[in-house]
Phi, psi and omega in degrees: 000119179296151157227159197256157162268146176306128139095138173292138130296169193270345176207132191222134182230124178270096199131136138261021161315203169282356160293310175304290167338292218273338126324306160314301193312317171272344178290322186281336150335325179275352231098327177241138211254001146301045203220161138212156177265144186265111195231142199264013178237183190305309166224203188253166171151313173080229200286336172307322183298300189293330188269101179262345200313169167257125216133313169339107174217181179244152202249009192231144188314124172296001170255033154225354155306357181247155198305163179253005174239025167205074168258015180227066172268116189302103200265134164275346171228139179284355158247123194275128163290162179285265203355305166298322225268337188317322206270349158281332155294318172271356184285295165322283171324333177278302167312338182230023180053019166293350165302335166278017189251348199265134188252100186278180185047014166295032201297125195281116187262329190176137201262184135197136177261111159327114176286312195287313188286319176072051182231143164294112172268118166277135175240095166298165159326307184298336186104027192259157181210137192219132164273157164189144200281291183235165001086107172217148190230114174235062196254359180057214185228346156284056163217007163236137159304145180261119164268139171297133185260066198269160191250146166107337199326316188278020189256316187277174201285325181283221181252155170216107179239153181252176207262040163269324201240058168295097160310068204302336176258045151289105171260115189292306163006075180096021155235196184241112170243153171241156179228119145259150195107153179219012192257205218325296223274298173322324185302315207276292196286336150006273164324283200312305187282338166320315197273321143229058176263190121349240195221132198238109168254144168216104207306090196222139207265331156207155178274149163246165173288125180249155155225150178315165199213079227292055220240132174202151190283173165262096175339174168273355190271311175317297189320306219275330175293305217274346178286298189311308217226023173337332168271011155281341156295329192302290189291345147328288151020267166276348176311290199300318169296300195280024159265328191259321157303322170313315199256042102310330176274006141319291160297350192244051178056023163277074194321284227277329189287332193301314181278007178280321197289305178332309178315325226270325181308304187317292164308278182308344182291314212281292189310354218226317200249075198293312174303146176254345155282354170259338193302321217287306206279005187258359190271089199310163171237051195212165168274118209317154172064012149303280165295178167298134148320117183234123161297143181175147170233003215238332176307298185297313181304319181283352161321274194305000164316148173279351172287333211252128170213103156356072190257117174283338201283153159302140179276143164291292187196173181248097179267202182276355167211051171120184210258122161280121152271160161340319211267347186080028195241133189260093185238126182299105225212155170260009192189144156238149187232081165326106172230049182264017185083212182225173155302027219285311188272003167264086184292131184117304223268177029281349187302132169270155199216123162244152201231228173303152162067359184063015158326122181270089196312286175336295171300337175295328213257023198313319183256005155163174159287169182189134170203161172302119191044015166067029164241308208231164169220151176289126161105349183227079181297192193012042170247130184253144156247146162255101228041067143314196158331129149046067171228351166309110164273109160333312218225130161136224156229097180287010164285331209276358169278328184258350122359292172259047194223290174341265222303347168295320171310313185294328188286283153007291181274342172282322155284359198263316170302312177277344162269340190041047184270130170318337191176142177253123192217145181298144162284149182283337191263004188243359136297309177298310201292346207249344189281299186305344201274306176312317238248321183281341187259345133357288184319348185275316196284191187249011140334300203276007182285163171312019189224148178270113176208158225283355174274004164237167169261166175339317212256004159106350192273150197259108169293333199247318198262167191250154182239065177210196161279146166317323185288336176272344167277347191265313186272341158264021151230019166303342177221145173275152188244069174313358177291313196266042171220166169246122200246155190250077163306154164281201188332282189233023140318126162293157174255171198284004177291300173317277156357272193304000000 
């Protein structure tokens, strides 16, 4: 039997990553202390929490992986370890009281929204049910595993896992593992079991474009400089953002920038890859930043291991002891290893979310996700996303994307308080129009290339990435353009069109 909690909240968030936080962080900044975040594990951390594998690391410099209202956190690496950033993450939480705001082992099973009321109802795991005037979803876009859909998977004997769920009592050490999969995830653990299997086959359905990856701890002299002189972090910073803003106009149809970094993939492919027959097969034929872009120093040298062996053929099947390719060749293994990503474009689920009219988010989105500024949809007021729809930075920091996502959201629940309109709901032409806007400019990036990547849906549309600069996305959610939503007032409320 479900039960509801007294009294609405004023914001109920789904998630506790770097989305939820950071949010919480700017709703107490505002004031306001109604809110909580629903977190479905123990503790906070999001993709940080889950990805253990070895090696989980972040690929974008921590002195821009980070909040920009905690940015002189002493980082031990200019590449933040999952260990550290997790431990940043719970470092925030401590530091800004967000742990009572926080519900753990909360898991969201499904919304629905009330028209007459204009309150949203959250149904947890448990049958439990909490009202709240808005809804936000920070649950982002990595975090349930993409399984391969290979014939024979439940037939085999050995251990098998994927590297979002990394079996740590597993011992590798002196065995024959195959990896399927080659992106992101693969890259970093890869290396690391290299070092003590066996024999490593690794199964790759396309190659991607590397760039060298600058990577060292920070010494003590460095901590104490960058602890003493905090605006040399500062000016870090910015370094680093406008180095991810340049090669973002790589991918976003800045031709002359696309071919430098190419030289630049090409020249590390040739120093790192001395065969000119494994070079071939390791060299994509799509245009850099169509898939993710992968830093690495350590992948391509581990190709040429005499233990490492390439498989370029379609895998065939799956037997009770190893992988049949295309070519009918048997190689035999004690472990499969999933490095096949995540679900990325099915945002949201497994939750179901009904909105006006018991409109069904999953079914609006049949044909791809899609949202205004990768926040709001037409037909589900007062529902907020966090990495929504084309909020994915090719080149960049999804804290400094969710940021200007945080501080829009706040703006939101503050006009809707100080107005007192029942519900705020996106206009339908203002969707259409921000969608077509997406769909033309896609066509430009390098998105739009030949290749299968976690940034389309099947049918080639581009769901994930944002195609613009970060900074331009920062000047067009610095204010909501309250025109393009339609508002429900209570009694004599005015509406925010009037307001505005």
């Amino acid at each position: 039997m479900a039960t509801t909690t007294n009294g609405p909240l004023q914001v109920a968030i789904i998630g506790a990553g770097f989305g939820g936080l950071g949010l919480g962080y700017y709703l107490k900044q505002a004031g306001i202390e109604n809110f909580t975040l629903f977190e479905k594990a123990d503790e906070v951390g999001g993709t940080w929490r889950e990805n253990t594998y070895p090696g989980s690391g972040c690929d974008i410099p921590s002195h821009l992986y980070s909040y920009s209202f905690e940015p002189h956190y002493p980082w031990a690496y200019r590449y933040g370890k999952q260990s550290e950033i997790l431990e940043y993450q719970r470092y925030v939480t401590r530091k800004y009281d967000l742990g009572r705001h926080i519900r753990f082992n909360a898991e969201a099973a499904s919304a629905e929204f009330d028209e007459a009321s204009g309150l949203w109802t959250l149904q947890l795991a448990n049958g439990e049910c909490i009202q709240a005037r808005h809804l936000v979803s920070g649950v982002g876009q990595l975090h349930r595993p993409a399984y391969p859909k290979l014939p024979g998977l439940e037939r085999f004997k050995g251990k098998a896992f994927h590297s979002a769920r990394w079996d740590h009592s597993f011992d590798l050490k002196g065995k024959s593992v195959a990896v399927i999969g080659t992106g992101a995830s693969a890259v970093q653990f890869v290396p690391e079991i290299a070092k003590q299997v066996d024999q490593l086959y690794v199964y790759q359905r396309t190659p991607g474009w590397f760039i060298p990856k600058f990577e060292k701890a920070f010494g003590p002299f460095t901590q104490w400089l960058l602890k003493t002189f905090p605006v040399i972090h500062d000016i870090d910073r910015w370094r680093i953002f406008l180095i991810t803003e340049t090669l973002a106009n790589a991918y976003n149809g800045t031709k002359w920038i696309e071919s430098l970094v190419t030289l630049l993939a090409k020249a590390h492919m040739r120093i790192q890859v001395r065969d000119p027959e494994l070079r071939k097969r390791l060299t994509p034929d799509f245009p850099v930043g169509c898939k993710r872009i992968l830093l690495s120093n350590d992948w391509l040298p581990t190709m040429a291991r005499p233990n490492v062996e390439v498989v370029s053929e379609a895998v065939r099947e799956i037997t009770e002891d190893g992988v049949i390719t295309a070519d009918g060749r048997l190689r035999k293994v004690d472990a499969l290893v999933y490095g096949t990503g995540f679900t990325a474009t099915d945002f949201l689920a497994p939750m179901s979310l009904r909105g006006l009219a018991g409109r069904d988010l999953h079914q609006s989105w049949s044909k791809g996700a899609e949202a205004y500024l990768g926040m709001t949809v037409s037909g589900f007021p007062n529902f907020f996303m966090m990495y929504g729809p084309n909020t994915n930075v090719g080149s960049g920091s999804i804290i400094y994307m969710l940021e200007c996502q945080q501080r829009y959201i706040v703006q939101m629940v503050q006009a809707q308080q100080k107005q007192g309109w029942r519900y705020a709901e996106l206009r339908a032409e203002a969707q259409a129009a921000y969608r077509a806007e997406i769909e033309r400019r896609s066509a430009e990036t390098t998105y739009s290339g030949n290749c299968q990547s976690w940034y389309k849906t099947a049918e080639g549309r581009n769901t994930n990435n944002w195609v613009g600069t970060m900074l331009e996305f920062r000047r067009r959610t610095k204010l909501p353009d309250y025109a393009a939503y339609r508002t429900a007032p209570q009694e004599a409320a005015s509406t925010l069109s009037r307001a505005a």
